[in-house]
Tab-separated table of C-alpha atoms in Angstrom:
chain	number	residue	atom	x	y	z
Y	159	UNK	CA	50.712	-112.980	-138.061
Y	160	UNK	CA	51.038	-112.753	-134.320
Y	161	UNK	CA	51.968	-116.646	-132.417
Y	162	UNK	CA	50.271	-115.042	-129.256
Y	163	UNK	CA	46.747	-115.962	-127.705
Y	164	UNK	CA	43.843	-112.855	-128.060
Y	165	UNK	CA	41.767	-113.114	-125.067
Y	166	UNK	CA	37.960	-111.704	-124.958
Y	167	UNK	CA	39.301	-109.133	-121.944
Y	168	UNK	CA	42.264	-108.932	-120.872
Y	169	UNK	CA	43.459	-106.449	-117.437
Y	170	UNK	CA	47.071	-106.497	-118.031
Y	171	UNK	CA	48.123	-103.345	-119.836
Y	172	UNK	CA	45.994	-101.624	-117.675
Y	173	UNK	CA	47.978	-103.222	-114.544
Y	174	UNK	CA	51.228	-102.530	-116.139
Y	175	UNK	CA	50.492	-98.727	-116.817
Y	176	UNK	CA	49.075	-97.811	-113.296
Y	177	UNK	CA	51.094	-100.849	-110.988
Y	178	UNK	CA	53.215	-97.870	-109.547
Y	179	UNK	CA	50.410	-95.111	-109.104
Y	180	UNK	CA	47.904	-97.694	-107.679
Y	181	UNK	CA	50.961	-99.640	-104.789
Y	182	UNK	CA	52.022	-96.089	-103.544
Y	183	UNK	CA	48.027	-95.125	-102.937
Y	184	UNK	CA	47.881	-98.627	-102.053
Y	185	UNK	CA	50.302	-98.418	-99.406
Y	186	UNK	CA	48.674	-94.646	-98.076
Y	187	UNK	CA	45.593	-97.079	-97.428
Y	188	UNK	CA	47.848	-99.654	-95.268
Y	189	UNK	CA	49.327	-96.900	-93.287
Y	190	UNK	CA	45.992	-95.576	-92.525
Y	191	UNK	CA	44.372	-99.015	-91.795
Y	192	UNK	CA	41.195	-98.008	-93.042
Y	193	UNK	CA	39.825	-100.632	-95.376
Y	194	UNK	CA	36.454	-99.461	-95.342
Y	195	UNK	CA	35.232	-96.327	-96.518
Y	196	UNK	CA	38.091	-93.704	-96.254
Y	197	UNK	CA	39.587	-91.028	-98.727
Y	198	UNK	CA	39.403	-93.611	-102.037
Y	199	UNK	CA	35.685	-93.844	-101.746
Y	200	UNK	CA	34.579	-90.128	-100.732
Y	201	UNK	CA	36.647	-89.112	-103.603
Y	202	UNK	CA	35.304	-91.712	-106.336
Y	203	UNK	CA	31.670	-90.723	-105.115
Y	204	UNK	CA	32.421	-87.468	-105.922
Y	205	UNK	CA	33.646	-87.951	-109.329
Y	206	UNK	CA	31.072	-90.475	-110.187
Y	207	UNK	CA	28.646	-87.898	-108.913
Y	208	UNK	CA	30.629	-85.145	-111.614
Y	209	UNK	CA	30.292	-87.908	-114.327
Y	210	UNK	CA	26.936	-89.047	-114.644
Y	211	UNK	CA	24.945	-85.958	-112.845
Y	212	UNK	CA	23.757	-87.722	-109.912
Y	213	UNK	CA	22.891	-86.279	-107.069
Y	214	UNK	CA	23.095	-89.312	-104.164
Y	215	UNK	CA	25.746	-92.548	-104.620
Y	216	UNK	CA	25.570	-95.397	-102.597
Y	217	UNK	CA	28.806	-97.777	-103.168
Y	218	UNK	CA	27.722	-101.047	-103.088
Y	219	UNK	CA	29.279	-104.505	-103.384
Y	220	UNK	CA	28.162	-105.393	-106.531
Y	221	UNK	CA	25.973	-104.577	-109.962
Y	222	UNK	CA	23.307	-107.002	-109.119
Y	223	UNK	CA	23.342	-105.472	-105.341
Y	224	UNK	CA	22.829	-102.060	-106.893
Y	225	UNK	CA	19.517	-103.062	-108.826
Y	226	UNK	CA	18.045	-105.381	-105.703
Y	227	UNK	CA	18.865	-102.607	-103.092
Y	228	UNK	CA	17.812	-99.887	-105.057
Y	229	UNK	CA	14.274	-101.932	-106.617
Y	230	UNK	CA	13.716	-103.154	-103.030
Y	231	UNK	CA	13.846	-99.406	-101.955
Y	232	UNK	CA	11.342	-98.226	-104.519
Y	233	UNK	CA	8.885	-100.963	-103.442
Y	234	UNK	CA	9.353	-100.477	-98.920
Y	235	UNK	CA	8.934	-97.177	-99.780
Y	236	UNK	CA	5.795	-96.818	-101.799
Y	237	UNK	CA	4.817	-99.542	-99.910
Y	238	UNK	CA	3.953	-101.921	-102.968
Y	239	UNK	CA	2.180	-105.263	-102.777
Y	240	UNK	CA	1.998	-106.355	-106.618
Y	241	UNK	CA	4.531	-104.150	-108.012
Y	242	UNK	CA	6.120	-104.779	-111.262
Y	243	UNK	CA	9.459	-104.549	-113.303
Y	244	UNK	CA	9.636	-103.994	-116.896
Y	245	UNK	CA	12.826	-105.284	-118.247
Y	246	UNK	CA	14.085	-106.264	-121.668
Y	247	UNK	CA	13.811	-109.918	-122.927
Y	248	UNK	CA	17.257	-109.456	-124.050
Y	249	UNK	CA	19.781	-109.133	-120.902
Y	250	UNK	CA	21.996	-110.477	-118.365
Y	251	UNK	CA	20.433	-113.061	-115.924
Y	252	UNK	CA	21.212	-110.155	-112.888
Y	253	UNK	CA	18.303	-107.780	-114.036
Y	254	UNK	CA	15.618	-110.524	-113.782
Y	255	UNK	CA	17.032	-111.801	-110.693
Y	256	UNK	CA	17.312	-108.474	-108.928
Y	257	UNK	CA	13.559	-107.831	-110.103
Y	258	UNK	CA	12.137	-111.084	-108.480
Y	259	UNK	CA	14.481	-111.051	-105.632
Y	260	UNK	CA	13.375	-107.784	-104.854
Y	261	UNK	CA	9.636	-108.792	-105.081
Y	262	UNK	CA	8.675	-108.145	-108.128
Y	263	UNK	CA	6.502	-109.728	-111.153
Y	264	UNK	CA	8.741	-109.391	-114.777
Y	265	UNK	CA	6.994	-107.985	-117.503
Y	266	UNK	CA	9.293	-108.644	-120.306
Y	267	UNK	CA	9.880	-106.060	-123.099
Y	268	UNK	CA	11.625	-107.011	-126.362
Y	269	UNK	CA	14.246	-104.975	-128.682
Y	270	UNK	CA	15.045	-103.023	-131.227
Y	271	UNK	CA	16.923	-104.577	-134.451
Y	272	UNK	CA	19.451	-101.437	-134.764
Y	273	UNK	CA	20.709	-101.058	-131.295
Y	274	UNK	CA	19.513	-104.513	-128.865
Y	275	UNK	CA	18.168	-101.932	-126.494
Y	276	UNK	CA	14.676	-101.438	-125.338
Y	277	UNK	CA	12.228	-98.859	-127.312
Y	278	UNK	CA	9.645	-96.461	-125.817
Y	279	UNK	CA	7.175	-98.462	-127.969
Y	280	UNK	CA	8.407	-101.862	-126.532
Y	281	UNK	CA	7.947	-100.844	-122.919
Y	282	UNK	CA	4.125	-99.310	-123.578
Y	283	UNK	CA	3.229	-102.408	-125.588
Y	284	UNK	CA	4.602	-104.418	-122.966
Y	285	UNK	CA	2.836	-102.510	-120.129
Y	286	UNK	CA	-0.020	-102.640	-122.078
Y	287	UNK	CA	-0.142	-106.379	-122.405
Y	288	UNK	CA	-0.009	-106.558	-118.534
Y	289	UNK	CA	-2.696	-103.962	-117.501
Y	290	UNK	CA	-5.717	-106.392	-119.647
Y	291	UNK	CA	-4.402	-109.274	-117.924
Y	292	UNK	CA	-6.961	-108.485	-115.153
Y	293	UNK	CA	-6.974	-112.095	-113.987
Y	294	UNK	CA	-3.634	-111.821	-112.505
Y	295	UNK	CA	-4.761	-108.671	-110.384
Y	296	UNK	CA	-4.251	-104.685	-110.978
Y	297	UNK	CA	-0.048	-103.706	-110.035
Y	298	UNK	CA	-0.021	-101.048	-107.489
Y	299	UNK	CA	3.451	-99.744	-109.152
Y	300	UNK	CA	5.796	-100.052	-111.943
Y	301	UNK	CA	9.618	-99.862	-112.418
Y	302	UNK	CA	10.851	-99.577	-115.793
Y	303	UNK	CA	14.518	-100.831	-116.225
Y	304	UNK	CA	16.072	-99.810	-119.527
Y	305	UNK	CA	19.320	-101.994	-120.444
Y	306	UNK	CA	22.448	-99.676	-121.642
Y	307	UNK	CA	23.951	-102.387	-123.785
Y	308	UNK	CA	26.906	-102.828	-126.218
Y	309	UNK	CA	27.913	-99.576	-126.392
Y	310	UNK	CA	24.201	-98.282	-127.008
Y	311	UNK	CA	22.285	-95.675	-124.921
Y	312	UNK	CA	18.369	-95.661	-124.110
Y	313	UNK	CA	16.104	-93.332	-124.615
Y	314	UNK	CA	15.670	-92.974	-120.998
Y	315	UNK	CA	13.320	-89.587	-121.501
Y	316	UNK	CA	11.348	-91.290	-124.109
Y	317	UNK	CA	10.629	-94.231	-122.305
Y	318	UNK	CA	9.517	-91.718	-119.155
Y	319	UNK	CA	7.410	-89.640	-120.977
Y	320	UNK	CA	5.571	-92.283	-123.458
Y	321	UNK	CA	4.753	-95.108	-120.537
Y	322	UNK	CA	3.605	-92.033	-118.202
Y	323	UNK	CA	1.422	-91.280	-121.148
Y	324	UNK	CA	-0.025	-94.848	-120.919
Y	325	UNK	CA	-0.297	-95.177	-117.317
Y	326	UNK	CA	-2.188	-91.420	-117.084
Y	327	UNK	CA	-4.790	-92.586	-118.713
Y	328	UNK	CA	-5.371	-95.217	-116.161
Y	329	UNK	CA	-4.693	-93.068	-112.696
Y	330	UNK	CA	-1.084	-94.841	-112.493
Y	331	UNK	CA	1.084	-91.827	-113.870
Y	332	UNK	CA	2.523	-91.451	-110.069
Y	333	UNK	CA	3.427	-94.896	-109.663
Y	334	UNK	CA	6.103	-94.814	-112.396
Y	335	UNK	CA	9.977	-95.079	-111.427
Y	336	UNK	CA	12.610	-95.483	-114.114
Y	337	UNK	CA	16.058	-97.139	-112.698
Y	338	UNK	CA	18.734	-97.433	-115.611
Y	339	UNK	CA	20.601	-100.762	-115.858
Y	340	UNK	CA	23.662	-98.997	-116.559
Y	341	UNK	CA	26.459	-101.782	-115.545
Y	342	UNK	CA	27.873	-101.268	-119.410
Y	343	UNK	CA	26.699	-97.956	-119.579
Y	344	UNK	CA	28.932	-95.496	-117.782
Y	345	UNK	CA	30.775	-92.859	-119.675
Y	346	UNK	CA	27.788	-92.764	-122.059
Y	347	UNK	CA	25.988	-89.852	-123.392
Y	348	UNK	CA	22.195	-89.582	-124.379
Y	349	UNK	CA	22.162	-87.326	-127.546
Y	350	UNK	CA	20.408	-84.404	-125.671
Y	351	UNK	CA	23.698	-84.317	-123.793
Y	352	UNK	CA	22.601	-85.911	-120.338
Y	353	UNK	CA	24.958	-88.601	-119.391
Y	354	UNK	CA	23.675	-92.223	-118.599
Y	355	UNK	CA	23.090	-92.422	-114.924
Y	356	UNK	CA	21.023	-89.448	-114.826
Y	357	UNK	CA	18.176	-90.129	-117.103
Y	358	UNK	CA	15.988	-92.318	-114.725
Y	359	UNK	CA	15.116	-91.847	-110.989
Y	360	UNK	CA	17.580	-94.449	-109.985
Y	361	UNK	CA	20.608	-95.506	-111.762
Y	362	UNK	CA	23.107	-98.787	-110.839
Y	363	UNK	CA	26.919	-99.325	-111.975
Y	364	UNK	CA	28.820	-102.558	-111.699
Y	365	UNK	CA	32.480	-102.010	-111.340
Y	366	UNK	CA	33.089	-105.545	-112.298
Y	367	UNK	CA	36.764	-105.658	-114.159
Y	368	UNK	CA	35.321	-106.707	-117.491
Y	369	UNK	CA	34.204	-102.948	-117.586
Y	370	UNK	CA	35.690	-100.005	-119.072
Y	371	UNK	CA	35.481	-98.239	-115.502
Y	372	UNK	CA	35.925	-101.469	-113.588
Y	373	UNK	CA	38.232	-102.690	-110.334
Y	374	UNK	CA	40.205	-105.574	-109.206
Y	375	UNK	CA	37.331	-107.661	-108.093
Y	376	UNK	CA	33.749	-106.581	-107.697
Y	377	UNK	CA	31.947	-103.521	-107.140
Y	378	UNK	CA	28.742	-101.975	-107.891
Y	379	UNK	CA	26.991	-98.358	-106.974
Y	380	UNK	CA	23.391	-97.269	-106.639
Y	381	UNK	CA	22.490	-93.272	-108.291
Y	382	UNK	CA	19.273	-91.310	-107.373
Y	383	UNK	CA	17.757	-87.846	-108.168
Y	384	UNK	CA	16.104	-86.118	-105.589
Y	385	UNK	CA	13.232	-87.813	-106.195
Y	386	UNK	CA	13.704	-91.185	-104.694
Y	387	UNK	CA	15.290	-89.652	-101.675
Y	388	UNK	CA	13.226	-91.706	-99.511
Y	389	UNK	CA	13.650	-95.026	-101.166
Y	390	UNK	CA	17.529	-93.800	-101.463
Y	391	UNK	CA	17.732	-93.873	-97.472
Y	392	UNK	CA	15.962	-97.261	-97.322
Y	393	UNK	CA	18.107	-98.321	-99.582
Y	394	UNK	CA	21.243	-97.226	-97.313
Y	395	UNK	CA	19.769	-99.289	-94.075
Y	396	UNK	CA	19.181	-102.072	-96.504
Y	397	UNK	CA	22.706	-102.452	-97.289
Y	398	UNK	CA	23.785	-101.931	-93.684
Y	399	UNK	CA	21.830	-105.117	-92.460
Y	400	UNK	CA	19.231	-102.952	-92.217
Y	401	UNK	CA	20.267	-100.944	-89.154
Y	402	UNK	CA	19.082	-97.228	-88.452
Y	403	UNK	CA	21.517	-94.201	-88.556
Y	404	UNK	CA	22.538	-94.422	-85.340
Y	405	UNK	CA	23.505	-98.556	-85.883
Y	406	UNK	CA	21.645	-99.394	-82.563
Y	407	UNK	CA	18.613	-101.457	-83.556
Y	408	UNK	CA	17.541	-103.163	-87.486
Y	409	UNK	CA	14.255	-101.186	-88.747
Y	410	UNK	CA	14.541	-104.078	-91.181
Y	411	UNK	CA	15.803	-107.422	-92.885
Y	412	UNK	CA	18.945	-106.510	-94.788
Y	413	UNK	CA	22.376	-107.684	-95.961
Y	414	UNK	CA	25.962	-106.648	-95.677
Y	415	UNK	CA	26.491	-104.981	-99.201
Y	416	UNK	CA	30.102	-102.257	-99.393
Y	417	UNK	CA	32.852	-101.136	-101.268
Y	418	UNK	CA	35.800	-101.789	-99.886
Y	419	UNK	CA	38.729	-99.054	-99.775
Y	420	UNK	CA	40.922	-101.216	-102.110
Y	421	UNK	CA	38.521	-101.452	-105.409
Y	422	UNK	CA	37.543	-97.604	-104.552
Y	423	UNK	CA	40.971	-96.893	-105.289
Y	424	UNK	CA	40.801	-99.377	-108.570
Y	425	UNK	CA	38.263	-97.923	-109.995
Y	426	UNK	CA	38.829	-94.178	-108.835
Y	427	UNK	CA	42.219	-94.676	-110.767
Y	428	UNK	CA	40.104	-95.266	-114.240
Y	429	UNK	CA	37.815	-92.600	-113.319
Y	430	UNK	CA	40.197	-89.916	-112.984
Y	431	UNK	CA	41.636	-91.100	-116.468
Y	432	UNK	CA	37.692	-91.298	-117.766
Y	433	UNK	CA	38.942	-88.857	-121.046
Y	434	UNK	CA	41.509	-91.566	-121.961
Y	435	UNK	CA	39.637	-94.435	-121.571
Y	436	UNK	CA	36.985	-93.579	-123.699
Y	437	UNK	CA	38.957	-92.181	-125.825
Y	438	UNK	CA	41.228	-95.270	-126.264
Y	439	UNK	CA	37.953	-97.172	-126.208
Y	440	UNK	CA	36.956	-94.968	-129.709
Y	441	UNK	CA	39.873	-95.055	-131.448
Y	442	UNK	CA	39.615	-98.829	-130.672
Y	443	UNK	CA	36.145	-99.368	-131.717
Y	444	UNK	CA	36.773	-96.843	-135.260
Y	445	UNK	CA	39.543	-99.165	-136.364
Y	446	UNK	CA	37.682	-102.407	-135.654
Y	447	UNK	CA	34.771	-100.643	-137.607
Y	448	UNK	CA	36.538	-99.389	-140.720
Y	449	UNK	CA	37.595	-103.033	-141.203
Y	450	UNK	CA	34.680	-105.056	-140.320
Y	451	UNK	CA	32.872	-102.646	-142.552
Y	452	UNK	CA	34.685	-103.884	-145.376
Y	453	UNK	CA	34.028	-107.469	-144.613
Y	454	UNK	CA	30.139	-106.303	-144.248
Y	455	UNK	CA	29.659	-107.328	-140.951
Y	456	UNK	CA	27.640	-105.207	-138.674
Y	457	UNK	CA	28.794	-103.796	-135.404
Y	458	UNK	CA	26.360	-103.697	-132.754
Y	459	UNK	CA	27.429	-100.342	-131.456
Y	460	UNK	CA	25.366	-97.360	-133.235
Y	461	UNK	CA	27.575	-95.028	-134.733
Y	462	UNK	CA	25.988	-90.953	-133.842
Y	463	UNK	CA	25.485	-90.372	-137.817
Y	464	UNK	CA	23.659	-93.640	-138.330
Y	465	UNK	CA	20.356	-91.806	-136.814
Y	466	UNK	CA	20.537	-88.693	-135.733
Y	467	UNK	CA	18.056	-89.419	-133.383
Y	468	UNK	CA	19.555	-92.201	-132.015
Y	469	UNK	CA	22.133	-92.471	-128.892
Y	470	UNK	CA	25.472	-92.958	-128.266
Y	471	UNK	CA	27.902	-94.167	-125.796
Y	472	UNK	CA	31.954	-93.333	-126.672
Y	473	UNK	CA	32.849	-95.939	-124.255
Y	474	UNK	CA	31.419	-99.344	-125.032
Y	475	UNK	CA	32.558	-102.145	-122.880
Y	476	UNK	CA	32.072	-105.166	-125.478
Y	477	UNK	CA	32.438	-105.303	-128.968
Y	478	UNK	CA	29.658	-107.380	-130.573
Y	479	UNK	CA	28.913	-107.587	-134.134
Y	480	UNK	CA	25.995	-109.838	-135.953
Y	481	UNK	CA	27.000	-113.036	-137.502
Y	482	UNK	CA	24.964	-115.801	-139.516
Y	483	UNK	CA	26.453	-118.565	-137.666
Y	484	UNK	CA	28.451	-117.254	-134.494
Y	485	UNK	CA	28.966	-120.956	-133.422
Y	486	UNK	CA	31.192	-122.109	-136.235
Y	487	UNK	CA	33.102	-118.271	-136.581
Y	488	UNK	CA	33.638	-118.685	-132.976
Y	489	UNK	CA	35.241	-122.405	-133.985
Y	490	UNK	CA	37.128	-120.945	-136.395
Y	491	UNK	CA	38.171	-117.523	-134.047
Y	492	UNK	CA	39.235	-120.233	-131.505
Y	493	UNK	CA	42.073	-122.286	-134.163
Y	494	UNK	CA	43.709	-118.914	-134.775
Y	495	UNK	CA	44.204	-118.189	-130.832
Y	496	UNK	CA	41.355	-115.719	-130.676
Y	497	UNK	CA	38.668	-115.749	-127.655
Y	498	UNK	CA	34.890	-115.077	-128.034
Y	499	UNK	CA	32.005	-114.872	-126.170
Y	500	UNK	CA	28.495	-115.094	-126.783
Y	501	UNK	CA	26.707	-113.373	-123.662
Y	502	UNK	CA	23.215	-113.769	-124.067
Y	503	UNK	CA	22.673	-116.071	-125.926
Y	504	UNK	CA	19.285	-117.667	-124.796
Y	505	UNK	CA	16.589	-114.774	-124.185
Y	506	UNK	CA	14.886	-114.541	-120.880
Y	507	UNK	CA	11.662	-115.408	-121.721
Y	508	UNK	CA	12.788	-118.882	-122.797
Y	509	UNK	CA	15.006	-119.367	-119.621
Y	510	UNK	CA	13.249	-121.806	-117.188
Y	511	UNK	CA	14.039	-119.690	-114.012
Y	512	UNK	CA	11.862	-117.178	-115.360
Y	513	UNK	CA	9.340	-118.411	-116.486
Y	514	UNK	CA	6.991	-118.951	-113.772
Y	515	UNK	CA	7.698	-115.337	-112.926
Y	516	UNK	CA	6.583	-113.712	-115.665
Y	517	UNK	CA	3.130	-111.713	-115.076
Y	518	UNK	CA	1.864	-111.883	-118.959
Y	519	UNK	CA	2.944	-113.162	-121.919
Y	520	UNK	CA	5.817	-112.397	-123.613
Y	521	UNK	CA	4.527	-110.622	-127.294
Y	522	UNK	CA	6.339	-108.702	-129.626
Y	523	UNK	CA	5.294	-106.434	-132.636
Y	524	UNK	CA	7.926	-107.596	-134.977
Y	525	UNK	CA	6.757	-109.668	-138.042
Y	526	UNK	CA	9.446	-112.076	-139.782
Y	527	UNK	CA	9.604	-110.531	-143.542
Y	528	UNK	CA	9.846	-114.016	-144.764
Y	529	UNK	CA	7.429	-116.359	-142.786
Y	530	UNK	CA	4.986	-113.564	-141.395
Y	531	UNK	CA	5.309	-115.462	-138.121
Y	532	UNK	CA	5.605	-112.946	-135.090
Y	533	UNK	CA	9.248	-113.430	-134.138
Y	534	UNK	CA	11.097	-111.240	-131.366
Y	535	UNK	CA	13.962	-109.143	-132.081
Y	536	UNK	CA	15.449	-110.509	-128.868
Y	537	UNK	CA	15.800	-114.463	-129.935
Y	538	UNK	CA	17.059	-112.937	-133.168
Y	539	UNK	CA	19.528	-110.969	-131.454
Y	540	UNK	CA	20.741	-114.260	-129.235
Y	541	UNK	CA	21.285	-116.899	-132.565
Y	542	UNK	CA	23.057	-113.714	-134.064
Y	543	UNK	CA	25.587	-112.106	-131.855
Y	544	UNK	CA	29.171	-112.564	-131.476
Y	545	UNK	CA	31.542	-110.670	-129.008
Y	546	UNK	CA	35.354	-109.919	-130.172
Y	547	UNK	CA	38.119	-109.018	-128.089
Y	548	UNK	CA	37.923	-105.689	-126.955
Y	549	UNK	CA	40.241	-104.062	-124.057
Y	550	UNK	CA	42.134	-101.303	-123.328
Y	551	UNK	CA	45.450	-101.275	-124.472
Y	552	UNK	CA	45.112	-104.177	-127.384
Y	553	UNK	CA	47.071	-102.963	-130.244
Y	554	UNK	CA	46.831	-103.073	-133.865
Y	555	UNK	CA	48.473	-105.842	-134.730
Y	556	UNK	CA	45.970	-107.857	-132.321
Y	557	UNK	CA	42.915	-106.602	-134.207
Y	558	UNK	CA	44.508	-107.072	-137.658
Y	559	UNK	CA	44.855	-110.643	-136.377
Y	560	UNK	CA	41.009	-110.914	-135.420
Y	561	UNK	CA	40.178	-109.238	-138.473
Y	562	UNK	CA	42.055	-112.063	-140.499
Y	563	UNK	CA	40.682	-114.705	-139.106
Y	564	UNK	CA	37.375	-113.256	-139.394
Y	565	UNK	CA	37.683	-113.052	-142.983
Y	566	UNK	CA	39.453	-116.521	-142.987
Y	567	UNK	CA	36.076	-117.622	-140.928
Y	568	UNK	CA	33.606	-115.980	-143.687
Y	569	UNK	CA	35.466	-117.533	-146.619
Y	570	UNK	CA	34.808	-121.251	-145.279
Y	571	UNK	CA	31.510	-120.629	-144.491
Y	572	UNK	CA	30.996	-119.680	-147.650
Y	573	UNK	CA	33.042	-122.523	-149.436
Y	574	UNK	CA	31.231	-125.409	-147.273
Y	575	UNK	CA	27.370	-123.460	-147.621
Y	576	UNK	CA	26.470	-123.296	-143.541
Y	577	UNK	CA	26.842	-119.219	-144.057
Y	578	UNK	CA	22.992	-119.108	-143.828
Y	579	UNK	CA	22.708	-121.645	-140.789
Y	580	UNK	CA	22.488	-120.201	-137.217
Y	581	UNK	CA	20.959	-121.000	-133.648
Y	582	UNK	CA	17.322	-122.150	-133.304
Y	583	UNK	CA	16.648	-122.139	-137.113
Y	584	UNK	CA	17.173	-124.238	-140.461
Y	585	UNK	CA	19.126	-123.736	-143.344
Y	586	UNK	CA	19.360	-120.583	-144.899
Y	587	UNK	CA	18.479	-118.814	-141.705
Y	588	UNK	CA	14.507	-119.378	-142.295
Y	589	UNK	CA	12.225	-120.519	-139.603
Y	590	UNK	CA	11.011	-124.061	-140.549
Y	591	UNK	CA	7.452	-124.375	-140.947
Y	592	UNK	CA	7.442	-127.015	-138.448
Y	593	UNK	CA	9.279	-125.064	-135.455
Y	594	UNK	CA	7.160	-123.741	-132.463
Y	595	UNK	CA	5.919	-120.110	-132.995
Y	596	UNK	CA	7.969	-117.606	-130.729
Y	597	UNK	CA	5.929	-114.897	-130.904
Y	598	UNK	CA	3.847	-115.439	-127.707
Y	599	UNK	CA	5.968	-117.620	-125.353
């Protein structure tokens, strides 16, 4: 029994370990007086560029600044009028909002039960639903954004090949773009070997410090193949206010988006270390595993032998397992000291922002065993999922804790009977005949 607090994330062994490294670069940067740009960021391009395979990096100020800039690229410079995004119902709020901020209509994709991350045969039913809504007008171009999530990796080169497959056989093969939502997905590794960030034609990274690779503050960076290279220079005037190479007149509207010298140096710190981070991050998520596998809960993150066909990342930045009732484990989580989260847990297409935005409806192929009542994988996925405390550094005896009151949690759910009870249905986890469908929304 430990009488300390377990927070969801906690920074401070990582501060302790690399305080001295990180003041003496630190102070290298002072003496220099160059805040902006400067050695910390041409060497973290470089080794983010080594890392994922890219061949172009534009450090940016944030995630969500990576996937507007670098969507808002794609559409100035195919020159777009009713482009379109294809994102999964189950994300963060920032993908949707980069999408419409950028311009673009959502299509909405949903999940698959094993992993939470979008399927090549989501995305072409999806983009399928969209091209017979006629009424709504014919897109002039497409960006599919795949969500790296939990520890899981896309099947970026599925997802390319099947929906270019779709769209051939309506003259729309060249207006396909892939852009990976990687912001939990660096250090990842498809299972052909190609690391996440150079799957897609685009690729953004938040650096936020919830993340195994992330700074002191914010951060984000944009990644393109050759491909894109035109969209990848719009997207460098974009974040420069949109001023021309030579800074002496805007070509067009932009914003102020950078990475400062000081989070460079954060996150180039974690970068150089990438080996031990995700191998701390392993070790970390095998001895959660081995214990929550005796307690029969399910972790989120896919584990390489589970499906050989499936993908991996070794360096997940949550850990999220499935519960019956996250709301009163979480309760019970909280009385022993331990933090939780639950991070998505309302899926986009029944989020009022959105929907006004969306450009069909929102269908999915999965049938509930039980009721036969079409019911998507993603609100599933949101009453289901529970997020542990998961960091770098956080020792045994803070997992034994978790994994304790965990058991402590199941046990009472089990003596009072609300085991089977969970968000948005009735007892016994069954859809009441009397609740709204959620099949279309």
């Amino acid at each position: 029994m430990i009488d300390e607090e377990i927070p969801l994330f906690d920074l401070r062994p990582w501060v302790k370990l690399s305080e001295v490294q990180f003041m003496e670069d630190l102070r290298q940067i002072m003496a220099a007086g160059q805040f902006i740009g400067g050695a910390p960021l041409v060497e973290l391009q470089d080794a983010i560029r080594k890392l994922t395979g890219a061949t172009t990096t534009l450090p940016l100020a944030s995630g969500t600044d990576a996937l507007t800039i670098g969507l808002k690229a794609l559409r100035e410079a195919n020159h777009w009028a009713r482009p379109v995004a294809v994102i999964p119902d189950f994300t963060f709020q920032a993908t949707a909002n980069a999408a419409l901020m950028a311009g673009y209509e959502l299509v909405l994709t949903d999940i698959q039960p094993y992993d939470y991350c979008m399927g090549w045969q989501d995305a072409v039913f999806a983009i399928a639903c969209r091209l017979r809504e006629v009424g709504r007008g014919s897109p002039d171009g497409f960006v599919v954004v795949p969500v790296h999530l939990y520890g899981n990796v896309c099947d970026v080169p599925q997802i390319y090949s099947k929906v270019s497959e779709l769209l051939r056989g309506h003259g729309l093969e060249d207006k396909l773009y892939v852009m990976e939502d990687a912001a939990q997905g660096l250090g990842g590794v498809h299972y052909s070997g190609a690391p996440v960030g150079s799957m897609g034609d685009l690729a953004a990274l938040s650096f936020f410090p919830t993340k195994p690779f992330g700074g002191y503050g914010d951060g984000g960076m944009l990644l393109a193949t050759p491909r894109v290279g035109p969209a990848m220079d719009i997207a460098i005037t974009i974040s420069r206010q949109g001023l021309n190479f030579t800074k002496s007149f805007a070509t067009m509207a932009g914003t102020n988006s950078r990475l400062d010298a000081i989070q460079a140096l954060a996150v180039l710190q974690k970068v150089r270390q990438a080996r031990e981070i995700i191998l701390d991050r392993t070790n970390l998520l095998s001895y959660y595993r081995k214990h929550l596998h005796q307690l029969e809960i399910k972790v989120i993150t896919q584990e390489v032998s589970e499906n050989k066909y499936r993908l991996h990342s070794s360096c997940p930045s949550v850990l999220t397992v499935e519960q019956l009732n996250p709301e009163f484990t979480a309760e019970c989580l909280m009385v022993a000291g331990i933090k939780t989260g639950c991070y998505y847990s309302r899926p986009l297409h029944l989020q009022p922002a959105y929907r006004d935005f969306i450009a069909c409806k929102f269908y999915t192929t999965h049938i509930d065993p039980i009721t036969y009542v079409p019911t998507p994988i993603s609100k599933w996925a949101a009453d289901h999922c529970l997020s542990l405390p998961f960091f770098w550094g956080m020792r045994t005896e803070q997992v034994d804790h978790v994994i304790r009151a965990l058991s402590e949690a199941m046990e009472a759910m089990e003596k009072h009977g609300t085991i089977r009870t969970d968000r948005g249905r009735g007892e016994n986890g069954i859809r009441n005949p009397d609740d709204p469908p959620t099949g279309p929304a």
